[in-house]
Structure formats: structure tokens, C-alpha cells
Coordinates of C-alpha atoms and ligand atoms in Angstrom, one line a residue:
M7 CA 0.0 0.0 0.0
P8 CA 1.4 3.4 -0.9
A9 CA 2.7 5.4 2.0
D10 CA 0.4 8.3 1.3
R11 CA -2.7 6.3 1.1
R12 CA -5.3 7.8 3.4
E13 CA -8.3 6.6 5.2
P14 CA -11.6 7.8 3.7
G15 CA -12.2 9.9 6.7
Q16 CA -9.0 11.8 6.1
L17 CA -9.9 12.7 2.5
R18 CA -11.7 15.8 3.5
N19 CA -8.3 17.1 4.7
W20 CA -6.9 16.5 1.3
P21 CA -5.8 19.8 -0.2
D22 CA -8.0 21.0 -3.1
K23 CA -5.4 22.9 -5.1
P24 CA -2.0 21.7 -6.1
G25 CA -0.3 24.6 -4.4
D26 CA -1.7 23.5 -1.1
I27 CA 0.5 20.4 -1.1
R28 CA 3.5 22.5 -1.8
S29 CA 2.8 24.8 1.1
M30 CA 2.1 21.9 3.4
N31 CA 5.4 20.4 2.5
I32 CA 7.2 23.7 3.0
R33 CA 5.7 24.1 6.4
A34 CA 6.8 20.6 7.4
A35 CA 10.4 21.2 6.2
R36 CA 10.5 24.5 8.1
E37 CA 9.3 22.8 11.2
V38 CA 12.1 20.2 10.9
A39 CA 14.6 23.0 10.5
E40 CA 13.3 24.9 13.4
I41 CA 13.7 21.9 15.7
V42 CA 17.2 21.1 14.8
R43 CA 18.3 24.7 14.6
S44 CA 18.9 25.1 18.3
T45 CA 21.5 22.4 18.2
L46 CA 23.8 24.2 15.8
G47 CA 27.2 25.3 17.0
P48 CA 29.2 25.1 20.2
L49 CA 26.4 26.2 22.5
G50 CA 23.8 24.2 20.6
M51 CA 21.2 23.0 23.1
D52 CA 20.6 19.4 23.9
K53 CA 17.3 18.0 22.7
L54 CA 15.3 15.7 24.7
L55 CA 13.5 13.2 22.5
I56 CA 10.9 10.8 23.6
D57 CA 10.5 7.6 21.5
D58 CA 7.4 5.5 21.1
D59 CA 8.1 3.6 24.3
G60 CA 8.4 6.8 26.2
M61 CA 12.2 6.5 26.5
G62 CA 14.0 9.8 26.6
I63 CA 17.3 10.4 24.9
V64 CA 19.4 13.5 25.1
T65 CA 21.3 14.5 22.1
N66 CA 22.7 17.7 20.5
D67 CA 23.4 16.2 17.2
G68 CA 21.1 17.3 14.5
A69 CA 21.3 14.0 12.6
T70 CA 20.3 12.1 15.7
V71 CA 17.3 14.4 16.2
L72 CA 16.2 13.7 12.6
K73 CA 16.6 10.0 13.0
Q74 CA 14.2 10.0 15.9
M75 CA 11.5 12.1 14.4
A76 CA 8.3 10.4 13.2
E77 CA 7.8 9.4 9.6
N78 CA 6.5 11.8 6.9
P79 CA 7.5 12.2 3.3
V80 CA 9.1 15.7 3.6
L81 CA 11.0 14.6 6.7
T82 CA 12.3 11.7 4.7
I83 CA 13.7 14.1 2.1
V84 CA 15.3 16.3 4.7
R85 CA 16.6 13.4 6.6
D86 CA 18.1 11.7 3.6
A87 CA 20.0 14.9 2.8
S88 CA 21.3 15.1 6.3
R89 CA 22.2 11.4 6.4
G90 CA 23.9 11.5 3.0
Q91 CA 26.0 14.3 4.5
E92 CA 26.9 12.3 7.5
S93 CA 28.0 9.2 5.5
A94 CA 29.9 11.3 3.0
V95 CA 31.8 13.6 5.3
E96 CA 30.6 13.0 8.8
D97 CA 29.8 16.6 9.5
G98 CA 27.5 19.4 8.5
T99 CA 24.3 17.5 9.1
T100 CA 22.6 20.2 11.1
T101 CA 23.6 22.8 8.6
T102 CA 22.1 20.7 5.8
A103 CA 18.7 20.4 7.6
V104 CA 18.6 24.0 8.7
L105 CA 19.5 25.4 5.3
T106 CA 16.9 23.2 3.6
G107 CA 14.2 24.6 5.8
H108 CA 15.3 28.2 5.2
L109 CA 15.7 27.9 1.5
L110 CA 12.0 26.7 1.5
A111 CA 11.0 29.5 3.9
E112 CA 12.5 32.1 1.4
A113 CA 10.8 30.3 -1.4
E114 CA 7.5 30.6 0.3
G115 CA 7.9 34.3 0.3
L116 CA 8.6 34.3 -3.4
L117 CA 5.6 32.0 -4.1
A118 CA 3.4 34.5 -2.3
Q119 CA 4.6 37.2 -4.5
G120 CA 3.6 35.1 -7.5
V121 CA 7.0 33.9 -8.6
H122 CA 6.7 30.6 -10.4
P123 CA 8.3 27.5 -8.6
A124 CA 10.3 26.7 -11.8
S125 CA 11.8 30.1 -11.6
I126 CA 12.8 29.7 -8.0
I127 CA 14.3 26.3 -8.7
R128 CA 16.3 27.7 -11.6
G129 CA 17.5 30.7 -9.5
Y130 CA 18.5 28.4 -6.6
E131 CA 20.5 26.2 -9.0
T132 CA 22.3 29.3 -10.4
A133 CA 23.0 30.5 -6.9
L134 CA 24.3 27.1 -5.8
E135 CA 26.7 27.0 -8.7
R136 CA 27.9 30.5 -7.9
T137 CA 28.2 29.8 -4.2
E138 CA 30.5 26.9 -4.9
V139 CA 32.8 29.1 -6.9
I140 CA 32.8 31.8 -4.2
L141 CA 33.6 29.2 -1.5
R142 CA 36.3 27.6 -3.5
E143 CA 37.9 31.0 -4.0
A144 CA 37.8 31.6 -0.2
A145 CA 39.3 28.2 0.7
V146 CA 42.8 27.9 1.8
T147 CA 44.8 24.7 1.3
V148 CA 46.5 23.1 4.3
A149 CA 49.8 21.2 4.4
P150 CA 50.7 18.5 6.9
A151 CA 53.1 20.9 8.5
D152 CA 50.3 23.4 9.3
I153 CA 49.8 21.7 12.7
D154 CA 48.0 24.6 14.3
T155 CA 45.5 24.7 11.5
L156 CA 44.9 21.0 11.6
R157 CA 44.3 21.2 15.3
D158 CA 41.8 24.0 14.8
V159 CA 40.0 22.1 12.1
A160 CA 39.8 19.0 14.2
L161 CA 38.6 21.0 17.2
T162 CA 35.9 22.8 15.2
A163 CA 34.7 19.5 13.7
M164 CA 34.4 17.9 17.2
T165 CA 32.3 20.8 18.5
S166 CA 28.9 19.6 19.7
K167 CA 29.9 16.0 19.7
G168 CA 29.5 16.1 23.5
V169 CA 33.2 15.7 24.3
S170 CA 34.1 19.3 25.1
S171 CA 36.0 18.5 28.2
N172 CA 38.3 16.2 26.3
D173 CA 38.4 17.8 22.9
E174 CA 42.0 19.2 23.4
V175 CA 43.3 15.7 24.1
L176 CA 41.5 14.3 21.1
A177 CA 42.8 17.1 18.8
D178 CA 46.3 16.4 20.0
L179 CA 46.0 12.7 19.1
V180 CA 44.7 13.7 15.7
V181 CA 47.6 16.0 15.1
E182 CA 50.1 13.5 16.3
A183 CA 48.7 10.8 14.0
V184 CA 48.8 13.3 11.1
E185 CA 52.4 14.2 11.9
R186 CA 53.5 10.6 11.7
I187 CA 51.7 9.4 8.6
A188 CA 50.7 12.3 6.4
D189 CA 52.6 13.2 3.3
E190 CA 51.9 15.9 0.7
D191 CA 48.9 13.8 -0.5
G192 CA 47.4 13.7 3.0
F193 CA 46.6 10.4 4.6
D194 CA 44.1 7.7 4.7
T195 CA 42.0 7.4 7.8
D196 CA 42.1 3.6 7.4
D197 CA 45.8 3.8 8.4
V198 CA 44.9 5.2 11.8
Y199 CA 43.9 2.4 14.2
V200 CA 42.1 3.3 17.3
E201 CA 42.3 1.1 20.3
K202 CA 39.9 1.5 23.1
E203 CA 41.6 0.8 26.4
P204 CA 39.2 0.9 29.4
G205 CA 40.8 2.1 32.6
G206 CA 42.8 5.2 33.2
W207 CA 42.3 8.8 32.3
V208 CA 41.6 10.3 28.9
E209 CA 44.8 12.3 29.3
Q210 CA 46.7 9.0 29.3
S211 CA 45.7 8.3 25.7
S212 CA 48.7 7.9 23.5
V213 CA 50.0 7.3 20.1
A214 CA 51.7 4.1 19.5
S215 CA 53.2 2.4 16.5
N216 CA 52.3 -1.1 17.6
V217 CA 49.0 -3.1 17.4
M218 CA 47.9 -4.9 20.5
L219 CA 46.1 -8.2 20.2
D220 CA 43.9 -8.9 23.2
T221 CA 45.3 -12.4 23.8
G222 CA 48.8 -13.7 24.4
R223 CA 50.4 -16.9 23.1
A224 CA 48.0 -19.8 22.4
S225 CA 50.3 -22.1 24.4
A226 CA 53.1 -21.8 26.9
G227 CA 55.4 -23.9 24.8
M228 CA 55.6 -21.1 22.2
P229 CA 58.3 -18.5 22.1
R230 CA 57.5 -15.4 24.2
R231 CA 59.1 -13.1 21.7
V232 CA 59.9 -13.2 18.0
E233 CA 62.1 -10.7 16.3
D234 CA 62.0 -10.0 12.6
A235 CA 58.7 -11.8 12.4
T236 CA 57.0 -13.2 9.3
L237 CA 53.3 -13.2 9.9
A238 CA 50.5 -15.3 8.6
L239 CA 46.9 -14.2 9.2
V240 CA 44.0 -16.6 9.2
D241 CA 40.4 -15.5 10.0
E242 CA 39.0 -19.0 10.7
D243 CA 39.8 -21.9 12.9
V244 CA 43.2 -23.6 12.3
E245 CA 42.6 -27.3 12.4
V246 CA 43.4 -30.3 10.5
T247 CA 40.3 -31.8 8.9
G248 CA 39.9 -35.4 9.6
L249 CA 41.9 -35.1 12.8
R250 CA 39.9 -37.5 15.0
M251 CA 42.1 -38.5 17.8
D252 CA 39.7 -37.8 20.6
S253 CA 38.4 -40.7 22.5
S254 CA 34.8 -40.2 21.5
T255 CA 35.5 -41.5 18.1
S256 CA 34.9 -45.2 18.0
V257 CA 36.4 -47.0 15.1
A258 CA 35.7 -50.7 15.2
D259 CA 38.5 -51.8 13.1
G260 CA 41.8 -51.2 14.8
A261 CA 43.7 -51.1 11.5
T262 CA 41.5 -48.4 10.1
A263 CA 41.9 -46.4 13.2
E264 CA 45.6 -46.7 12.9
S265 CA 45.7 -45.6 9.3
L266 CA 43.3 -42.7 10.0
R267 CA 45.6 -41.6 12.8
E268 CA 48.5 -41.9 10.5
S269 CA 47.0 -39.8 7.8
D270 CA 45.9 -37.2 10.4
R271 CA 49.5 -37.1 11.6
R272 CA 50.7 -36.5 8.1
S273 CA 48.2 -33.7 7.4
L274 CA 49.1 -32.1 10.6
D275 CA 52.8 -32.3 9.9
G276 CA 52.0 -31.1 6.4
L277 CA 50.3 -28.0 7.7
V278 CA 53.0 -27.1 10.1
D279 CA 55.8 -28.0 7.6
S280 CA 54.3 -25.8 5.1
L281 CA 54.2 -22.9 7.6
V282 CA 57.8 -23.6 8.4
D283 CA 58.7 -23.8 4.7
L284 CA 57.1 -20.4 4.1
G285 CA 59.2 -19.0 6.9
V286 CA 56.1 -18.2 9.1
D287 CA 57.0 -17.6 12.7
V288 CA 53.9 -15.8 13.8
L289 CA 50.4 -17.0 13.2
V290 CA 47.5 -14.7 14.0
C291 CA 44.2 -16.6 14.0
G292 CA 40.7 -15.2 14.1
G293 CA 39.2 -18.6 15.2
R294 CA 40.5 -21.3 17.4
I295 CA 43.7 -23.2 17.0
D296 CA 43.0 -26.9 17.4
E297 CA 44.5 -28.4 20.5
Q298 CA 46.2 -31.0 18.4
V299 CA 47.8 -28.3 16.3
R300 CA 49.3 -26.3 19.1
P301 CA 52.0 -28.7 20.2
A302 CA 53.2 -29.0 16.6
L303 CA 53.3 -25.2 16.4
D304 CA 55.3 -25.2 19.7
G305 CA 57.7 -27.7 18.2
A306 CA 58.2 -25.5 15.2
G307 CA 58.9 -22.4 17.3
I308 CA 55.9 -20.6 15.9
Y309 CA 54.2 -17.9 18.0
A310 CA 50.4 -18.2 17.5
A311 CA 47.6 -16.1 18.9
E312 CA 44.0 -17.3 18.6
R313 CA 40.5 -15.7 18.7
V314 CA 41.8 -12.4 17.5
D315 CA 38.9 -10.2 16.5
D316 CA 38.4 -9.2 12.9
E317 CA 39.1 -5.6 13.4
T318 CA 42.5 -6.2 15.0
T319 CA 43.4 -8.8 12.3
T320 CA 42.6 -6.2 9.6
Q321 CA 44.8 -3.7 11.4
V322 CA 47.7 -6.2 11.5
A323 CA 47.1 -7.0 7.9
G324 CA 47.2 -3.4 6.8
A325 CA 50.3 -2.6 8.8
S326 CA 52.3 -5.7 8.1
G327 CA 51.4 -6.1 4.4
A328 CA 49.8 -9.5 5.0
T329 CA 46.6 -10.8 3.4
V330 CA 44.1 -12.5 5.6
V331 CA 43.2 -16.0 4.4
H332 CA 40.5 -18.4 5.5
D333 CA 42.5 -21.6 5.5
A334 CA 46.1 -21.9 6.7
R335 CA 46.7 -24.6 4.1
T336 CA 46.2 -22.2 1.2
L337 CA 48.8 -19.7 2.4
E338 CA 51.2 -18.5 -0.2
P339 CA 54.4 -16.5 0.1
G340 CA 52.6 -13.4 -1.2
D341 CA 50.1 -13.6 1.7
L342 CA 52.7 -13.1 4.4
G343 CA 53.5 -9.9 6.3
S344 CA 56.3 -8.7 8.4
A345 CA 56.9 -6.9 11.7
E346 CA 60.1 -6.1 13.6
S347 CA 58.9 -7.9 16.7
V348 CA 56.0 -9.8 18.2
M349 CA 55.9 -10.4 21.9
E350 CA 53.7 -11.4 24.8
L351 CA 53.1 -8.7 27.4
L352 CA 51.3 -8.7 30.6
V353 CA 48.9 -5.8 30.7
D354 CA 46.9 -5.3 33.9
G355 CA 47.3 -9.0 34.6
E356 CA 46.1 -10.1 31.2
S357 CA 48.3 -11.7 28.6
R358 CA 48.3 -9.6 25.4
T359 CA 50.4 -9.6 22.2
S360 CA 52.1 -6.6 20.9
V361 CA 53.0 -6.5 17.2
E362 CA 55.4 -3.7 16.3
G363 CA 57.7 -2.2 13.8
F364 CA 55.7 -2.7 10.6
A365 CA 56.7 -2.9 7.1
D366 CA 54.3 -0.2 6.3
A367 CA 55.5 2.8 8.4
D368 CA 52.5 4.8 7.4
V369 CA 50.2 3.4 10.0
V370 CA 49.7 4.5 13.5
T371 CA 47.7 3.3 16.5
L372 CA 45.9 5.7 18.8
V373 CA 45.3 4.2 22.2
L374 CA 42.3 5.9 23.7
R375 CA 42.1 5.6 27.5
G376 CA 39.0 6.3 29.6
S377 CA 37.3 5.1 32.6
Q378 CA 34.5 3.2 30.9
M379 CA 33.6 1.7 27.6
N380 CA 30.7 4.0 26.9
L381 CA 32.9 7.0 27.4
L382 CA 35.5 5.4 25.1
E383 CA 32.8 4.9 22.5
E384 CA 31.8 8.6 22.7
L385 CA 35.4 9.7 22.5
Y386 CA 36.0 7.3 19.6
R387 CA 33.1 8.8 17.6
A388 CA 34.4 12.3 18.2
L389 CA 37.9 11.3 17.3
E390 CA 36.7 9.8 14.0
D391 CA 35.1 13.1 13.2
G392 CA 38.3 14.9 14.1
L393 CA 40.4 12.6 11.9
E394 CA 38.0 12.9 9.0
A395 CA 38.2 16.6 9.3
A396 CA 42.0 16.6 9.2
R397 CA 41.9 14.2 6.2
L398 CA 39.6 16.6 4.3
A399 CA 41.7 19.6 5.3
L400 CA 44.7 18.0 3.6
A401 CA 42.7 16.9 0.6
D402 CA 42.1 19.2 -2.3
G403 CA 39.4 21.4 -0.8
G404 CA 41.2 22.9 2.2
V405 CA 39.5 25.0 4.8
V406 CA 37.2 28.0 4.9
P407 CA 36.5 30.4 7.8
G408 CA 33.9 29.0 10.2
G409 CA 31.4 30.5 12.6
G410 CA 29.1 31.5 9.8
A411 CA 31.8 33.7 8.2
S412 CA 31.8 31.9 4.9
E413 CA 28.0 31.8 4.6
L414 CA 27.8 35.5 5.3
A415 CA 30.6 36.3 2.8
A416 CA 29.0 34.1 0.2
A417 CA 25.6 35.8 0.8
R418 CA 27.2 39.2 0.2
A419 CA 29.0 38.1 -3.0
L420 CA 25.8 36.4 -4.2
R421 CA 23.7 39.6 -3.8
T422 CA 26.2 41.4 -6.0
F423 CA 26.1 38.6 -8.5
A424 CA 22.3 38.6 -8.5
T425 CA 22.1 42.0 -10.1
G426 CA 23.4 40.5 -13.3
V427 CA 20.8 37.6 -13.3
E428 CA 17.9 38.0 -15.7
G429 CA 14.3 38.0 -14.8
R430 CA 12.6 36.6 -11.7
D431 CA 15.5 34.2 -11.2
Q432 CA 17.3 37.1 -9.8
L433 CA 14.8 37.2 -6.9
A434 CA 15.6 33.6 -6.2
V435 CA 19.3 34.2 -6.1
D436 CA 18.7 37.0 -3.6
A437 CA 16.5 34.6 -1.6
F438 CA 19.3 32.0 -1.6
A439 CA 21.7 34.6 -0.2
D440 CA 19.2 35.4 2.6
A441 CA 18.8 31.7 3.4
L442 CA 22.6 31.2 3.7
E443 CA 22.6 33.8 6.5
V444 CA 20.5 31.5 8.6
I445 CA 23.8 29.9 9.7
P446 CA 25.5 33.0 11.3
R447 CA 22.1 34.2 12.5
T448 CA 21.5 30.9 14.3
L449 CA 25.0 30.9 15.9
V450 CA 24.3 34.4 17.2
E451 CA 21.0 33.3 18.5
N452 CA 22.3 30.1 20.1
A453 CA 24.9 32.2 21.9
G454 CA 22.0 34.1 23.4
R455 CA 22.2 37.3 21.4
P456 CA 19.4 39.0 19.6
P457 CA 19.7 37.6 16.0
L458 CA 18.8 40.8 14.1
D459 CA 21.3 43.0 15.9
G460 CA 23.9 40.3 15.6
I461 CA 23.6 39.9 11.9
V462 CA 23.7 43.6 11.3
A463 CA 26.8 43.9 13.5
L464 CA 28.4 41.0 11.6
R465 CA 27.6 42.5 8.1
S466 CA 29.2 45.7 9.0
A467 CA 32.2 44.1 10.6
Q468 CA 32.7 42.0 7.5
E469 CA 32.3 45.1 5.3
R470 CA 35.1 46.7 7.3
D471 CA 37.5 43.8 8.1
G472 CA 36.8 41.2 5.5
V473 CA 35.6 37.6 5.2
R474 CA 37.4 36.3 8.2
I475 CA 34.8 37.9 10.4
G476 CA 32.3 35.4 11.8
V477 CA 30.4 34.7 15.0
D478 CA 32.1 33.9 18.2
G479 CA 30.1 30.9 19.2
H480 CA 30.2 31.6 22.9
S481 CA 29.6 35.4 23.0
G482 CA 27.7 35.8 19.7
E483 CA 29.9 38.8 18.9
P484 CA 31.7 39.3 15.6
V485 CA 35.3 38.0 15.7
D486 CA 38.1 37.0 13.4
V487 CA 37.3 33.3 13.3
V488 CA 40.6 32.4 11.7
D489 CA 42.5 34.0 14.6
S490 CA 40.2 32.2 17.1
G491 CA 40.7 28.9 15.3
V492 CA 37.2 28.2 14.0
L493 CA 37.8 26.6 10.7
D494 CA 35.3 24.6 8.6
L495 CA 36.1 22.3 5.7
F496 CA 35.4 23.4 2.2
E497 CA 34.1 20.0 1.2
V498 CA 31.8 19.7 4.2
K499 CA 30.3 23.1 3.6
E500 CA 30.0 22.7 -0.2
A501 CA 28.4 19.3 0.3
A502 CA 26.0 20.7 2.9
I503 CA 24.8 23.6 0.7
D504 CA 24.6 21.3 -2.3
R505 CA 22.5 18.7 -0.5
A506 CA 20.3 21.4 1.1
T507 CA 19.6 23.0 -2.3
R508 CA 18.8 19.7 -3.9
A509 CA 16.4 18.7 -1.0
A510 CA 14.7 22.1 -1.2
T511 CA 14.3 22.1 -5.0
T512 CA 12.9 18.5 -4.8
I513 CA 10.3 19.6 -2.2
L514 CA 9.5 22.7 -4.3
G515 CA 9.1 20.5 -7.4
I516 CA 6.3 18.5 -5.8
D517 CA 3.2 20.3 -6.8
D518 CA 0.6 17.6 -6.3
A519 CA 0.2 14.3 -4.5
L520 CA -2.6 12.3 -6.0
P521 CA -4.9 10.5 -3.6
T522 CA -4.9 6.8 -4.2
D523 CA -7.1 4.6 -6.4
E524 CA -10.3 5.0 -4.4
N525 CA -10.5 8.5 -5.9
A526 CA -9.3 7.6 -9.3
E527 CA -12.0 5.1 -9.8
Ligands
ADP614 P1 26.8 20.5 11.9 O1 26.0 19.3 12.1 O2 26.2 21.3 10.8 O3 28.2 20.3 11.7 P2 27.4 21.8 14.4 O4 26.6 21.8 15.6 O5 28.7 20.9 14.4 O6 26.5 21.4 13.2 O7 27.8 23.3 14.1 C1 28.6 23.6 13.0 C2 28.7 25.1 12.9 O8 29.2 25.7 14.1 C3 29.7 25.5 11.8 O9 29.1 26.6 11.1 C4 30.9 25.9 12.6 O10 31.7 26.9 11.9 C5 30.3 26.5 13.8 N1 31.2 26.5 15.0 C6 31.8 25.4 15.5 N2 32.6 25.8 16.6 C7 32.4 27.2 16.7 C8 32.9 28.2 17.6 N3 33.7 27.9 18.6 N4 32.5 29.4 17.4 C9 31.7 29.7 16.4 N5 31.1 28.8 15.5 C10 31.5 27.6 15.7
MG615 MG1 29.6 19.7 13.2

């Protein structure tokens, strides 16, 4: 059944004129924007959401707010835009939703003046294209050596992720990771491994070049330490098929039992021999290592760790250059990796394995410390955003002034540009500029200042001192945001404006929603 199918009783609420559907949709999108708006920026308010079961959750992340809101077709469009933003660049989700709502609010004004929706859509598309050019011109590229800039970018991106008391520590970790592994092409976030280590203080988090496995040696007969290690990684059990030496097996015929045992022996020897031939001295196994196999590994002087989780195995693979295989018997020389040393350590009374000195020097492990796992998870999510921000800053786009400075500057440039646009599209370009200003205005408002005075003060400060003037997120006053270290990513901003424009024009383009078959018949 189509989602918009209505009960007969509801039909009298069905709008008579096509335009009514559009204004209903616009109103819905504006309401969504209004709800998430108060979460924007460093002083964004927490929202208390109540789900169907009456459970409350507190969040100040716009995307989370949207995820929790009840179903409705317009909400779906806004939410998809916001979600797409999150999965693409992990930031700018609130901006996307707020801007969508305000592009529609401005459009509503134009519709009331009799401007045709097609003209608004065209004007918005022209304005979007122009805004991208303006932003790109304003963007500054960042080099790995610009440590202070990278730190600022990471800190700004972690704003409103609920980790404000620890954000400095996290930003330092981001910067240290970047210093170790970034080159002029930037770095790959997959090369940064994050280990969550419960216990201790967040300040004790550190950067390491090893990967820790949460188990030690599979048996005490294995070496405690292997230097210059050749690693094999297997993600399933290591066993010898047909190995049936346990007493539960009853084989009537003694001779058959003997020959079975003999062939098992051979396949076991074959497995271990082939590991030895390959030069493997460390075996990292995702599954179990069969009890029968362990003594043979001991005998061959192979260090083996079992039940290593997939994530850790993947890290070791990436760092050591090894390929993870399912079955130890299919290992080939090309699957093996290397590390300077592998050793068993006792950490808080637990046996662990430390693998260090990798072939690929461009990987780093961030060891996050924190009292509890849920704190660690929260820190981890923020850290991921900080890392992604640093990555994007080093990628082509670079950074733009934050705190609404770029939106305000783009709005000013767009208004000048609009004078050259033909016909009624010009009005839409102007409206687009007005909508962009919702970002600085909201930051002023969320800092507790009157929005109108704030925006006027900002405009004249920018007029006087240039595009680096934005909103101080705490006082709501105009400030040089570059000096105060509030930097946004070009790519995040461009993507947010692009997604918002597309969501708004999609909603504007819906001029009618036909009631279902009952009426058609
Ligand atoms: P989003 O989901 O859109 O990223 P945020 O709540 O993270 O929403 O807010 C992002 C906005 O807040 C950006 O415009 C950014 O420039 C601004 N911002 C972040 N930190 C500050 C700050 N300290 N002062 C002023 N503005 C800030
Ligand atoms: Mg953000």
C-alpha cells in the first residue's frame, strides 16, 4: 500500500489545489529546520527526544534528532539529505537540515509574490553554482606541517559532539597521527587504528606504532618473543580436517583407526611443515587453533595467537602487508606480512600480544584511554570526526573560515552577482543569499544574542574587516574566526549547501500528490 494512502475519513483534509500540497510540504520542512536549529554550533542546546516507548534520549546532534522524528515524506527528504551528508563527510548534518528549511521559507515568500516555482528552482540552481565558486575561492589549502591549522579544524569539527572537556586531548591525538603518517597527498583514515583501552584517564591516551592483540600466546610452549617476524593471518579456525584422535571416536576396526591416525599425523605435519617452509614464525588466527595443532606449532617455534577479533586482524594485515586467508593450508608467500617484533606482554594482569615495527611505516595506533567503555565509544566517535576533518583539510578542498563567516561572505557576494541575473530568477538568487545567512544568525541566537542586531553587526564588521569575520560561538559577537581557530572544511560546507539545495528544490518541485485509487475510480 502506498505510504500516502489515506483513510476515507481523512480525505476531507486533502488539499484542493496543487499549491496547497507545496505549502504543506514547505511548512513541514520548516518545522524540521526549526527543531534542529537550536542544536547548531558550540552552544547548541541538547534536545530531549521521547520515543514510542516513552524512553528519553538527550542529544545535541542534528542528525540524531532527525533519525528519531516520526515518519513523513518531507521529513524523509530532509533526513536523507542530512544522512547523506553524514555518511559522505561525517559533519555538517545540522547545517544541511537548517539550510533546507530556510531555502524553503524564502521560497514561500517568493511564491506568495507570484514567482513561479520553476523560476525559484532555476534561481536556486544558479545561486548554488555561484556559491560553490565563491567558497572555493575563499578556501585555503592546508599542508601536513600546518599543525595549528589542523588542530583547529579537528577541534571545530568535534564541536557539539559532547566531548568538550576532552576535545583538546583528542585534537592532540589527531595532530600527532597526522604528523606521523601524512605526506603531501594527505593520509588515509584507514591507516589510523584506534584502540579503546578501558581504565585510566583520557589524558593518558597515547600514540603508538604497535598493534595490540587482546590475547597472548596460544600455548606456553611457544616463544615469548619473535624478532624480525614473518606473519600469517587466518580468520577462521586452524585445524586439520579429519583429525579425529579424541576418545569419543569409535572405530571398530583397529587397523582403520591406525591408518586414520597416520593420515591425520601426516596432514598435521603437512600443515606445520608448510608454515615452516614459508618462513612463518607468527600465526594470528581469528578462530580457534585446534588443541592438536598447538604442540606442533610449539615444536616448530611458531608464536600463535588465537581468537583475535576481525578488526584487529585487519589492522595487523594493513600494517604488516599480509593478506588474511580463511584456511592456513592455502597460504602462499605473497600472503605473508612482516613486523620487527612480536611479543607477549602482561597488561593489567592479562596476557596480550604486541606487534610492532611494521613494514608499512604509514600506520599509527591511537590508544584511547577512559574510565568506561561508553565514554570510550563517545570519544571514539568524536575522534573519528576529528580525523576525517584533518583528512579533508589535507585533501584538495582545504578549509574556509567557520562561525558562519563563509556563509555571510557568500551571501554578500551572491547579492552582487544577483544584479546580473535575468528576470525573476534574480529574486531567487537573492533569496538564496538570505537563506545562507541563517547559519550565522543561528549561531548568534544560540549564543543568546538578539539575532537581528547580531547579523547587522556582523555584516558591517565583514564590510570593514573582510571575510574572516564570523560569529564567536560563545559570546555571539563578531570575531576574526581564523584567529580564534574556528575553521570549517570546504568540502563539508560545499556538500551541505549542495544537499540542502537539492532537497529544497525537490520539495518545491512536488506540486501535487494524488490521492490513491479510491478516488481515481
Ligand atoms: P553541523 O551538524 O552542521 O556540523 P554543528 O553543531 O557541528 O553542526 O555546528 C557547526 C557550525 O558551528 C559551523 O558553522 C561551525 O563553523 C560553527 N562552529 C563550531 N565551533 C564554533 C565556535 N567555537 N564558534 C563559532 N562557531 C563555531
Ligand atoms: Mg559539526
